[in-house]
Amino acid sequence: MRYFTTRAEGAALDDALRDEVRGEFVTTGAGLTHYELRGPARGELVLLVGGLTVPLYYWDRFAIQLHAHGYRTLAFSLYGRGYSDRVATTYDEALLVGQIAGLCAALDVQPRHVVGSSLGALVAMSYVRDHSPAVDSVSLVGPAGMERRLPRGAGLLRYGSLGWLLGKVVGDRMLEQHLGHNVEQEALAAQLSEMVRTCYRVDGSLYSLCSTVADYPLVDRHDLYRDHRSSGVPTLLVWGAEDDVTPIGRLPEVETLLGPSHTHVIGNCGHMASFERPADVAAVFTTFLTSLSER
């Protein structure tokens, strides 16, 4: 897919804009990554990997919960999200997994625990497989990758010039539809939409989204789940009971493939459990880690 910008964008991601936002920036290979390293200095480090559209701010309420339990967090925005660079390249697995490896190397840190949500769950498993097999735990929240094929409209993004044209014309509509199905609570849905929309004013944001859908292996990732199970890394699986983005109906299949150490379903919760129910997810997460330390 050729790089493009749209009329809905118009903001340059330059030093002036970066100076306006919270967080730090570091070069991670393909570009600058926007990140925050927060929490108790001596706490075990938890790497937080977000999904298809969200900036690092998505993790704020969850990170605060972890800090209260003594953990340190590293949140960041994937390329094309938040205020990380919009890279004029293919948004594939090598790019996004390599970004995490570059970030950890640049900061000279080694996460003890990795949490991934939706697309971020796939990125997290691939990162652990390729770069960090010695982590103590992985937690997957509403993980993607179980569908056999992309929805018909999204699948068209993979077809050269047609995908480029479709992205330019209806990419914004695709974003809106995605945001409209993420959380159950209306007030939080509005907050999430504003958070994401503010960042999507940056030139190249919709290209990054469309290229990820077209070029990242988002579907039929059964082998990745099997590989993760064979790694033996203790794994927590969390799902919102009302999740219809990565449908809760896939839970039994994921459990069979993944063999998680523990599974927890959060009632009255949509796709973005870490954002919608941060205290509940943090409680499950910390209880899970405590159980591991007591083995």
PDB file of C-alpha atoms in Angstrom:
ATOM      1  CA  MET A   1       0.000   0.000   0.000  1.00  0.00           C
ATOM      2  CA  ARG A   2       1.325   3.467  -0.917  1.00  0.00           C
ATOM      3  CA  TYR A   3       1.706   6.004   1.875  1.00  0.00           C
ATOM      4  CA  PHE A   4      -1.129   8.545   1.980  1.00  0.00           C
ATOM      5  CA  THR A   5      -2.613  11.344   4.075  1.00  0.00           C
ATOM      6  CA  THR A   6      -6.240  12.473   4.260  1.00  0.00           C
ATOM      7  CA  ARG A   7      -8.172  15.707   4.717  1.00  0.00           C
ATOM      8  CA  ALA A   8      -9.138  14.583   8.221  1.00  0.00           C
ATOM      9  CA  GLU A   9      -5.485  14.783   9.274  1.00  0.00           C
ATOM     10  CA  GLY A  10      -3.298  17.842   8.646  1.00  0.00           C
ATOM     11  CA  ALA A  11      -1.027  17.923  11.730  1.00  0.00           C
ATOM     12  CA  ALA A  12       2.700  17.383  11.311  1.00  0.00           C
ATOM     13  CA  LEU A  13       4.365  15.184  13.925  1.00  0.00           C
ATOM     14  CA  ASP A  14       7.255  17.548  14.608  1.00  0.00           C
ATOM     15  CA  ASP A  15       9.184  18.744  17.653  1.00  0.00           C
ATOM     16  CA  ALA A  16       6.605  21.449  18.378  1.00  0.00           C
ATOM     17  CA  LEU A  17       3.794  18.916  18.610  1.00  0.00           C
ATOM     18  CA  ARG A  18       5.893  16.487  20.634  1.00  0.00           C
ATOM     19  CA  ASP A  19       6.670  19.248  23.133  1.00  0.00           C
ATOM     20  CA  GLU A  20       2.934  19.611  23.782  1.00  0.00           C
ATOM     21  CA  VAL A  21       2.317  16.019  24.854  1.00  0.00           C
ATOM     22  CA  ARG A  22       3.093  13.996  27.949  1.00  0.00           C
ATOM     23  CA  GLY A  23       5.778  11.337  27.725  1.00  0.00           C
ATOM     24  CA  GLU A  24       9.237  10.807  26.276  1.00  0.00           C
ATOM     25  CA  PHE A  25      10.624   9.918  22.846  1.00  0.00           C
ATOM     26  CA  VAL A  26      13.443   7.642  21.785  1.00  0.00           C
ATOM     27  CA  THR A  27      14.739   6.368  18.438  1.00  0.00           C
ATOM     28  CA  THR A  28      13.860   2.698  18.004  1.00  0.00           C
ATOM     29  CA  GLY A  29      15.045   1.798  14.519  1.00  0.00           C
ATOM     30  CA  ALA A  30      12.397   2.820  12.017  1.00  0.00           C
ATOM     31  CA  GLY A  31      11.538   6.045  13.831  1.00  0.00           C
ATOM     32  CA  LEU A  32      10.773   7.728  17.141  1.00  0.00           C
ATOM     33  CA  THR A  33       8.702   5.896  19.729  1.00  0.00           C
ATOM     34  CA  HIS A  34       6.548   7.742  22.252  1.00  0.00           C
ATOM     35  CA  TYR A  35       6.763   6.045  25.657  1.00  0.00           C
ATOM     36  CA  GLU A  36       6.338   6.411  29.411  1.00  0.00           C
ATOM     37  CA  LEU A  37       8.342   4.523  32.023  1.00  0.00           C
ATOM     38  CA  ARG A  38       6.585   5.028  35.351  1.00  0.00           C
ATOM     39  CA  GLY A  39       6.001   3.530  38.776  1.00  0.00           C
ATOM     40  CA  PRO A  40       8.224   2.384  41.644  1.00  0.00           C
ATOM     41  CA  ALA A  41      11.861   2.443  40.551  1.00  0.00           C
ATOM     42  CA  ARG A  42      12.576  -0.987  42.046  1.00  0.00           C
ATOM     43  CA  GLY A  43       9.340  -2.591  40.907  1.00  0.00           C
ATOM     44  CA  GLU A  44       9.252  -5.516  38.493  1.00  0.00           C
ATOM     45  CA  LEU A  45       8.813  -4.086  34.989  1.00  0.00           C
ATOM     46  CA  VAL A  46       5.566  -4.715  33.110  1.00  0.00           C
ATOM     47  CA  LEU A  47       5.565  -4.000  29.365  1.00  0.00           C
ATOM     48  CA  LEU A  48       2.156  -2.836  28.078  1.00  0.00           C
ATOM     49  CA  VAL A  49       1.396  -3.472  24.376  1.00  0.00           C
ATOM     50  CA  GLY A  50      -1.682  -1.730  22.983  1.00  0.00           C
ATOM     51  CA  GLY A  51      -4.037  -2.649  20.165  1.00  0.00           C
ATOM     52  CA  LEU A  52      -4.863  -1.538  16.648  1.00  0.00           C
ATOM     53  CA  THR A  53      -5.762   2.121  17.239  1.00  0.00           C
ATOM     54  CA  VAL A  54      -4.847   3.186  20.766  1.00  0.00           C
ATOM     55  CA  PRO A  55      -2.090   5.481  22.086  1.00  0.00           C
ATOM     56  CA  LEU A  56      -0.094   4.775  25.230  1.00  0.00           C
ATOM     57  CA  TYR A  57      -2.628   6.814  27.247  1.00  0.00           C
ATOM     58  CA  TYR A  58      -4.995   3.874  26.879  1.00  0.00           C
ATOM     59  CA  TRP A  59      -3.074   2.208  29.720  1.00  0.00           C
ATOM     60  CA  ASP A  60      -3.201   5.112  32.205  1.00  0.00           C
ATOM     61  CA  ARG A  61      -5.856   3.809  34.598  1.00  0.00           C
ATOM     62  CA  PHE A  62      -4.516   0.258  34.492  1.00  0.00           C
ATOM     63  CA  ALA A  63      -0.921   1.422  35.046  1.00  0.00           C
ATOM     64  CA  ILE A  64      -1.946   3.397  38.138  1.00  0.00           C
ATOM     65  CA  GLN A  65      -3.402   0.210  39.593  1.00  0.00           C
ATOM     66  CA  LEU A  66      -0.164  -1.680  38.941  1.00  0.00           C
ATOM     67  CA  HIS A  67       1.932   1.086  40.486  1.00  0.00           C
ATOM     68  CA  ALA A  68      -0.143   0.794  43.673  1.00  0.00           C
ATOM     69  CA  HIS A  69       0.793  -2.894  43.768  1.00  0.00           C
ATOM     70  CA  GLY A  70       4.502  -2.081  43.440  1.00  0.00           C
ATOM     71  CA  TYR A  71       5.014  -2.724  39.715  1.00  0.00           C
ATOM     72  CA  ARG A  72       6.801  -0.441  37.246  1.00  0.00           C
ATOM     73  CA  THR A  73       5.248  -0.008  33.796  1.00  0.00           C
ATOM     74  CA  LEU A  74       6.546   0.691  30.309  1.00  0.00           C
ATOM     75  CA  ALA A  75       3.736   1.930  28.061  1.00  0.00           C
ATOM     76  CA  PHE A  76       4.331   3.052  24.487  1.00  0.00           C
ATOM     77  CA  SER A  77       2.506   3.787  21.261  1.00  0.00           C
ATOM     78  CA  LEU A  78       3.029   1.466  18.331  1.00  0.00           C
ATOM     79  CA  TYR A  79       4.266   3.205  15.199  1.00  0.00           C
ATOM     80  CA  GLY A  80       1.366   5.053  13.607  1.00  0.00           C
ATOM     81  CA  ARG A  81      -0.493   5.410  16.925  1.00  0.00           C
ATOM     82  CA  GLY A  82      -0.374   8.101  19.562  1.00  0.00           C
ATOM     83  CA  TYR A  83       2.652  10.289  18.905  1.00  0.00           C
ATOM     84  CA  SER A  84       5.047   7.611  17.705  1.00  0.00           C
ATOM     85  CA  ASP A  85       6.281   8.175  14.154  1.00  0.00           C
ATOM     86  CA  ARG A  86       4.107   7.484  11.136  1.00  0.00           C
ATOM     87  CA  VAL A  87       6.527   5.349   9.172  1.00  0.00           C
ATOM     88  CA  ALA A  88       6.148   5.262   5.393  1.00  0.00           C
ATOM     89  CA  THR A  89       6.684   1.522   5.185  1.00  0.00           C
ATOM     90  CA  THR A  90       4.834  -1.773   5.560  1.00  0.00           C
ATOM     91  CA  TYR A  91       3.212  -2.250   8.957  1.00  0.00           C
ATOM     92  CA  ASP A  92       4.012  -5.912   9.340  1.00  0.00           C
ATOM     93  CA  GLU A  93       5.094  -8.130  12.215  1.00  0.00           C
ATOM     94  CA  ALA A  94       8.786  -7.367  11.761  1.00  0.00           C
ATOM     95  CA  LEU A  95       8.164  -3.621  12.095  1.00  0.00           C
ATOM     96  CA  LEU A  96       6.033  -3.696  15.258  1.00  0.00           C
ATOM     97  CA  VAL A  97       7.853  -6.503  17.054  1.00  0.00           C
ATOM     98  CA  GLY A  98      11.165  -4.880  16.136  1.00  0.00           C
ATOM     99  CA  GLN A  99       9.910  -1.616  17.609  1.00  0.00           C
ATOM    100  CA  ILE A 100       9.546  -3.229  21.041  1.00  0.00           C
ATOM    101  CA  ALA A 101      12.981  -4.815  20.827  1.00  0.00           C
ATOM    102  CA  GLY A 102      14.432  -1.447  19.853  1.00  0.00           C
ATOM    103  CA  LEU A 103      12.613   0.333  22.660  1.00  0.00           C
ATOM    104  CA  CYS A 104      13.852  -2.065  25.339  1.00  0.00           C
ATOM    105  CA  ALA A 105      17.386  -1.884  23.958  1.00  0.00           C
ATOM    106  CA  ALA A 106      17.349   1.920  23.815  1.00  0.00           C
ATOM    107  CA  LEU A 107      16.125   2.153  27.426  1.00  0.00           C
ATOM    108  CA  ASP A 108      18.332  -0.754  28.547  1.00  0.00           C
ATOM    109  CA  VAL A 109      15.450  -2.546  30.237  1.00  0.00           C
ATOM    110  CA  GLN A 110      14.243  -6.144  30.303  1.00  0.00           C
ATOM    111  CA  PRO A 111      10.526  -6.583  31.078  1.00  0.00           C
ATOM    112  CA  ARG A 112       9.671  -9.262  33.608  1.00  0.00           C
ATOM    113  CA  HIS A 113       6.031  -9.353  32.520  1.00  0.00           C
ATOM    114  CA  VAL A 114       4.290  -8.555  29.221  1.00  0.00           C
ATOM    115  CA  VAL A 115       0.622  -7.557  28.842  1.00  0.00           C
ATOM    116  CA  GLY A 116      -0.934  -7.340  25.376  1.00  0.00           C
ATOM    117  CA  SER A 117      -4.434  -6.294  24.357  1.00  0.00           C
ATOM    118  CA  SER A 118      -6.157  -7.314  21.083  1.00  0.00           C
ATOM    119  CA  LEU A 119      -3.587  -6.837  18.273  1.00  0.00           C
ATOM    120  CA  GLY A 120      -1.115  -6.135  21.075  1.00  0.00           C
ATOM    121  CA  ALA A 121      -1.573  -9.709  22.282  1.00  0.00           C
ATOM    122  CA  LEU A 122      -0.259 -10.986  18.949  1.00  0.00           C
ATOM    123  CA  VAL A 123       2.625  -8.511  19.003  1.00  0.00           C
ATOM    124  CA  ALA A 124       3.415  -9.487  22.601  1.00  0.00           C
ATOM    125  CA  MET A 125       3.529 -13.223  21.865  1.00  0.00           C
ATOM    126  CA  SER A 126       5.740 -12.641  18.831  1.00  0.00           C
ATOM    127  CA  TYR A 127       8.063 -10.381  20.830  1.00  0.00           C
ATOM    128  CA  VAL A 128       8.453 -12.979  23.583  1.00  0.00           C
ATOM    129  CA  ARG A 129       9.031 -15.703  20.992  1.00  0.00           C
ATOM    130  CA  ASP A 130      11.667 -13.773  19.039  1.00  0.00           C
ATOM    131  CA  HIS A 131      13.365 -11.526  21.584  1.00  0.00           C
ATOM    132  CA  SER A 132      12.529 -12.256  25.201  1.00  0.00           C
ATOM    133  CA  PRO A 133      11.855 -15.922  25.970  1.00  0.00           C
ATOM    134  CA  ALA A 134      12.914 -15.524  29.595  1.00  0.00           C
ATOM    135  CA  VAL A 135      10.002 -13.329  30.745  1.00  0.00           C
ATOM    136  CA  ASP A 136       8.192 -14.489  33.877  1.00  0.00           C
ATOM    137  CA  SER A 137       4.662 -14.085  32.540  1.00  0.00           C
ATOM    138  CA  VAL A 138       2.504 -13.028  29.607  1.00  0.00           C
ATOM    139  CA  SER A 139      -1.060 -11.719  29.973  1.00  0.00           C
ATOM    140  CA  LEU A 140      -3.392 -11.566  26.968  1.00  0.00           C
ATOM    141  CA  VAL A 141      -6.522  -9.408  27.113  1.00  0.00           C
ATOM    142  CA  GLY A 142      -9.178  -9.939  24.443  1.00  0.00           C
ATOM    143  CA  PRO A 143      -6.554 -11.327  22.049  1.00  0.00           C
ATOM    144  CA  ALA A 144      -6.939 -11.087  18.279  1.00  0.00           C
ATOM    145  CA  GLY A 145      -5.920 -13.573  15.601  1.00  0.00           C
ATOM    146  CA  MET A 146      -8.590 -16.269  15.783  1.00  0.00           C
ATOM    147  CA  GLU A 147     -10.729 -15.307  12.800  1.00  0.00           C
ATOM    148  CA  ARG A 148     -10.046 -17.255   9.611  1.00  0.00           C
ATOM    149  CA  ARG A 149     -10.228 -14.194   7.344  1.00  0.00           C
ATOM    150  CA  LEU A 150     -10.591 -10.437   7.491  1.00  0.00           C
ATOM    151  CA  PRO A 151     -14.054  -8.905   7.088  1.00  0.00           C
ATOM    152  CA  ARG A 152     -14.853  -8.410   3.409  1.00  0.00           C
ATOM    153  CA  GLY A 153     -14.281  -4.643   3.323  1.00  0.00           C
ATOM    154  CA  ALA A 154     -11.090  -4.804   5.371  1.00  0.00           C
ATOM    155  CA  GLY A 155      -9.780  -7.627   3.196  1.00  0.00           C
ATOM    156  CA  LEU A 156      -9.884  -5.343   0.160  1.00  0.00           C
ATOM    157  CA  LEU A 157      -7.115  -3.242   1.720  1.00  0.00           C
ATOM    158  CA  ARG A 158      -4.714  -5.986   0.666  1.00  0.00           C
ATOM    159  CA  TYR A 159      -5.283  -5.358  -3.045  1.00  0.00           C
ATOM    160  CA  GLY A 160      -2.732  -2.815  -4.300  1.00  0.00           C
ATOM    161  CA  SER A 161      -4.222   0.342  -5.773  1.00  0.00           C
ATOM    162  CA  LEU A 162      -7.710  -0.689  -4.731  1.00  0.00           C
ATOM    163  CA  GLY A 163      -6.568  -0.923  -1.107  1.00  0.00           C
ATOM    164  CA  TRP A 164      -4.870   2.479  -1.338  1.00  0.00           C
ATOM    165  CA  LEU A 165      -8.040   4.089  -2.734  1.00  0.00           C
ATOM    166  CA  LEU A 166     -10.267   2.357  -0.198  1.00  0.00           C
ATOM    167  CA  GLY A 167      -8.046   3.488   2.655  1.00  0.00           C
ATOM    168  CA  LYS A 168      -8.132   7.114   1.535  1.00  0.00           C
ATOM    169  CA  VAL A 169     -11.880   7.169   0.953  1.00  0.00           C
ATOM    170  CA  VAL A 170     -13.329   5.074   3.779  1.00  0.00           C
ATOM    171  CA  GLY A 171     -10.451   4.658   6.247  1.00  0.00           C
ATOM    172  CA  ASP A 172     -11.959   7.232   8.583  1.00  0.00           C
ATOM    173  CA  ARG A 173     -15.297   5.402   8.524  1.00  0.00           C
ATOM    174  CA  MET A 174     -13.534   2.130   9.345  1.00  0.00           C
ATOM    175  CA  LEU A 175     -11.881   3.800  12.337  1.00  0.00           C
ATOM    176  CA  GLU A 176     -15.210   5.130  13.583  1.00  0.00           C
ATOM    177  CA  GLN A 177     -16.883   1.734  13.287  1.00  0.00           C
ATOM    178  CA  HIS A 178     -14.040   0.108  15.195  1.00  0.00           C
ATOM    179  CA  LEU A 179     -14.160   2.656  18.013  1.00  0.00           C
ATOM    180  CA  GLY A 180     -17.918   2.255  18.326  1.00  0.00           C
ATOM    181  CA  HIS A 181     -17.681  -1.374  19.451  1.00  0.00           C
ATOM    182  CA  ASN A 182     -14.888  -1.336  21.997  1.00  0.00           C
ATOM    183  CA  VAL A 183     -16.453  -0.567  25.386  1.00  0.00           C
ATOM    184  CA  GLU A 184     -19.854  -1.072  26.984  1.00  0.00           C
ATOM    185  CA  GLN A 185     -20.006   2.141  29.025  1.00  0.00           C
ATOM    186  CA  GLU A 186     -21.127   5.172  27.012  1.00  0.00           C
ATOM    187  CA  ALA A 187     -19.041   7.714  28.930  1.00  0.00           C
ATOM    188  CA  LEU A 188     -15.887   5.634  28.520  1.00  0.00           C
ATOM    189  CA  ALA A 189     -16.645   5.092  24.839  1.00  0.00           C
ATOM    190  CA  ALA A 190     -16.698   8.860  24.334  1.00  0.00           C
ATOM    191  CA  GLN A 191     -13.459   9.245  26.295  1.00  0.00           C
ATOM    192  CA  LEU A 192     -11.766   6.531  24.242  1.00  0.00           C
ATOM    193  CA  SER A 193     -12.934   8.039  20.952  1.00  0.00           C
ATOM    194  CA  GLU A 194     -11.597  11.472  21.896  1.00  0.00           C
ATOM    195  CA  MET A 195      -8.269   9.980  23.000  1.00  0.00           C
ATOM    196  CA  VAL A 196      -7.792   8.136  19.720  1.00  0.00           C
ATOM    197  CA  ARG A 197      -9.252  10.850  17.467  1.00  0.00           C
ATOM    198  CA  THR A 198      -6.908  13.510  18.885  1.00  0.00           C
ATOM    199  CA  CYS A 199      -3.915  11.462  17.775  1.00  0.00           C
ATOM    200  CA  TYR A 200      -5.440  10.644  14.389  1.00  0.00           C
ATOM    201  CA  ARG A 201      -5.138  14.276  13.318  1.00  0.00           C
ATOM    202  CA  VAL A 202      -1.463  13.520  12.634  1.00  0.00           C
ATOM    203  CA  ASP A 203      -0.606  13.011   8.963  1.00  0.00           C
ATOM    204  CA  GLY A 204      -0.236   9.349   8.026  1.00  0.00           C
ATOM    205  CA  SER A 205      -2.379   7.975  10.863  1.00  0.00           C
ATOM    206  CA  LEU A 206      -5.013   6.383   8.625  1.00  0.00           C
ATOM    207  CA  TYR A 207      -2.315   5.014   6.361  1.00  0.00           C
ATOM    208  CA  SER A 208      -0.745   3.327   9.395  1.00  0.00           C
ATOM    209  CA  LEU A 209      -4.083   1.822  10.389  1.00  0.00           C
ATOM    210  CA  CYS A 210      -4.886   0.593   6.887  1.00  0.00           C
ATOM    211  CA  SER A 211      -1.408  -0.796   6.316  1.00  0.00           C
ATOM    212  CA  THR A 212      -1.596  -2.701   9.605  1.00  0.00           C
ATOM    213  CA  VAL A 213      -4.908  -4.270   8.593  1.00  0.00           C
ATOM    214  CA  ALA A 214      -3.515  -5.078   5.150  1.00  0.00           C
ATOM    215  CA  ASP A 215      -0.012  -6.213   6.090  1.00  0.00           C
ATOM    216  CA  TYR A 216       0.088  -7.441   9.699  1.00  0.00           C
ATOM    217  CA  PRO A 217      -0.931 -11.119  10.069  1.00  0.00           C
ATOM    218  CA  LEU A 218      -4.115 -10.455  12.039  1.00  0.00           C
ATOM    219  CA  VAL A 219      -6.045 -13.607  11.208  1.00  0.00           C
ATOM    220  CA  ASP A 220      -5.558 -17.364  11.417  1.00  0.00           C
ATOM    221  CA  ARG A 221      -2.797 -17.081  14.041  1.00  0.00           C
ATOM    222  CA  HIS A 222      -3.458 -20.495  15.528  1.00  0.00           C
ATOM    223  CA  ASP A 223       0.190 -21.506  15.098  1.00  0.00           C
ATOM    224  CA  LEU A 224       1.329 -18.474  17.105  1.00  0.00           C
ATOM    225  CA  TYR A 225      -0.880 -19.548  20.003  1.00  0.00           C
ATOM    226  CA  ARG A 226       0.474 -23.098  19.785  1.00  0.00           C
ATOM    227  CA  ASP A 227       4.053 -21.820  19.685  1.00  0.00           C
ATOM    228  CA  HIS A 228       3.420 -19.693  22.743  1.00  0.00           C
ATOM    229  CA  ARG A 229       2.014 -22.665  24.623  1.00  0.00           C
ATOM    230  CA  SER A 230       5.101 -24.702  23.770  1.00  0.00           C
ATOM    231  CA  SER A 231       7.333 -21.961  25.189  1.00  0.00           C
ATOM    232  CA  GLY A 232       6.095 -22.784  28.672  1.00  0.00           C
ATOM    233  CA  VAL A 233       5.784 -19.119  29.692  1.00  0.00           C
ATOM    234  CA  PRO A 234       3.051 -18.811  32.361  1.00  0.00           C
ATOM    235  CA  THR A 235       0.135 -17.088  30.690  1.00  0.00           C
ATOM    236  CA  LEU A 236      -2.986 -15.300  31.909  1.00  0.00           C
ATOM    237  CA  LEU A 237      -5.995 -15.010  29.578  1.00  0.00           C
ATOM    238  CA  VAL A 238      -8.553 -12.257  30.270  1.00  0.00           C
ATOM    239  CA  TRP A 239     -11.689 -11.559  28.223  1.00  0.00           C
ATOM    240  CA  GLY A 240     -14.644  -9.202  28.484  1.00  0.00           C
ATOM    241  CA  ALA A 241     -17.931 -11.096  28.570  1.00  0.00           C
ATOM    242  CA  GLU A 242     -19.511  -8.653  26.078  1.00  0.00           C
ATOM    243  CA  ASP A 243     -16.530  -8.476  23.711  1.00  0.00           C
ATOM    244  CA  ASP A 244     -17.727  -8.587  20.108  1.00  0.00           C
ATOM    245  CA  VAL A 245     -14.536  -7.235  18.499  1.00  0.00           C
ATOM    246  CA  THR A 246     -12.497 -10.308  19.363  1.00  0.00           C
ATOM    247  CA  PRO A 247     -15.611 -12.337  20.144  1.00  0.00           C
ATOM    248  CA  ILE A 248     -15.868 -14.062  23.507  1.00  0.00           C
ATOM    249  CA  GLY A 249     -17.127 -17.103  21.602  1.00  0.00           C
ATOM    250  CA  ARG A 250     -13.518 -17.765  20.599  1.00  0.00           C
ATOM    251  CA  LEU A 251     -12.491 -18.278  24.213  1.00  0.00           C
ATOM    252  CA  PRO A 252     -12.780 -22.103  24.272  1.00  0.00           C
ATOM    253  CA  GLU A 253     -10.682 -22.408  21.113  1.00  0.00           C
ATOM    254  CA  VAL A 254      -8.023 -20.053  22.479  1.00  0.00           C
ATOM    255  CA  GLU A 255      -7.885 -22.015  25.741  1.00  0.00           C
ATOM    256  CA  THR A 256      -7.362 -25.231  23.801  1.00  0.00           C
ATOM    257  CA  LEU A 257      -4.554 -23.751  21.699  1.00  0.00           C
ATOM    258  CA  LEU A 258      -2.911 -21.681  24.414  1.00  0.00           C
ATOM    259  CA  GLY A 259      -3.307 -23.798  27.532  1.00  0.00           C
ATOM    260  CA  PRO A 260      -3.276 -20.711  29.796  1.00  0.00           C
ATOM    261  CA  SER A 261      -2.246 -20.977  33.411  1.00  0.00           C
ATOM    262  CA  HIS A 262      -5.402 -19.084  34.339  1.00  0.00           C
ATOM    263  CA  THR A 263      -8.454 -17.700  32.507  1.00  0.00           C
ATOM    264  CA  HIS A 264     -10.741 -14.957  33.774  1.00  0.00           C
ATOM    265  CA  VAL A 265     -13.888 -13.541  32.144  1.00  0.00           C
ATOM    266  CA  ILE A 266     -14.965 -10.068  33.300  1.00  0.00           C
ATOM    267  CA  GLY A 267     -18.719  -9.596  33.316  1.00  0.00           C
ATOM    268  CA  ASN A 268     -20.437  -6.526  31.819  1.00  0.00           C
ATOM    269  CA  CYS A 269     -17.263  -5.620  29.959  1.00  0.00           C
ATOM    270  CA  GLY A 270     -16.501  -5.084  26.282  1.00  0.00           C
ATOM    271  CA  HIS A 271     -13.361  -5.451  24.203  1.00  0.00           C
ATOM    272  CA  MET A 272     -11.006  -3.084  26.022  1.00  0.00           C
ATOM    273  CA  ALA A 273     -11.068  -4.587  29.503  1.00  0.00           C
ATOM    274  CA  SER A 274      -7.835  -2.919  30.657  1.00  0.00           C
ATOM    275  CA  PHE A 275      -9.383   0.470  29.857  1.00  0.00           C
ATOM    276  CA  GLU A 276     -12.964  -0.244  30.869  1.00  0.00           C
ATOM    277  CA  ARG A 277     -12.333  -2.266  34.041  1.00  0.00           C
ATOM    278  CA  PRO A 278      -8.713  -1.488  35.036  1.00  0.00           C
ATOM    279  CA  ALA A 279      -9.076  -2.319  38.742  1.00  0.00           C
ATOM    280  CA  ASP A 280     -10.592  -5.711  37.950  1.00  0.00           C
ATOM    281  CA  VAL A 281      -7.935  -6.603  35.378  1.00  0.00           C
ATOM    282  CA  ALA A 282      -5.174  -5.419  37.729  1.00  0.00           C
ATOM    283  CA  ALA A 283      -6.588  -7.523  40.568  1.00  0.00           C
ATOM    284  CA  VAL A 284      -6.635 -10.619  38.370  1.00  0.00           C
ATOM    285  CA  PHE A 285      -3.129  -9.841  37.093  1.00  0.00           C
ATOM    286  CA  THR A 286      -1.571  -9.322  40.525  1.00  0.00           C
ATOM    287  CA  THR A 287      -3.298 -12.398  41.957  1.00  0.00           C
ATOM    288  CA  PHE A 288      -1.964 -14.403  39.023  1.00  0.00           C
ATOM    289  CA  LEU A 289       1.608 -13.211  39.634  1.00  0.00           C
ATOM    290  CA  THR A 290       1.306 -13.927  43.342  1.00  0.00           C
ATOM    291  CA  SER A 291       0.235 -17.498  42.538  1.00  0.00           C
ATOM    292  CA  LEU A 292       3.317 -17.904  40.349  1.00  0.00           C
ATOM    293  CA  SER A 293       5.653 -16.712  43.103  1.00  0.00           C
ATOM    294  CA  GLU A 294       4.112 -19.204  45.538  1.00  0.00           C
ATOM    295  CA  ARG A 295       4.755 -22.229  43.344  1.00  0.00           C
TER     296      ARG A 295
END
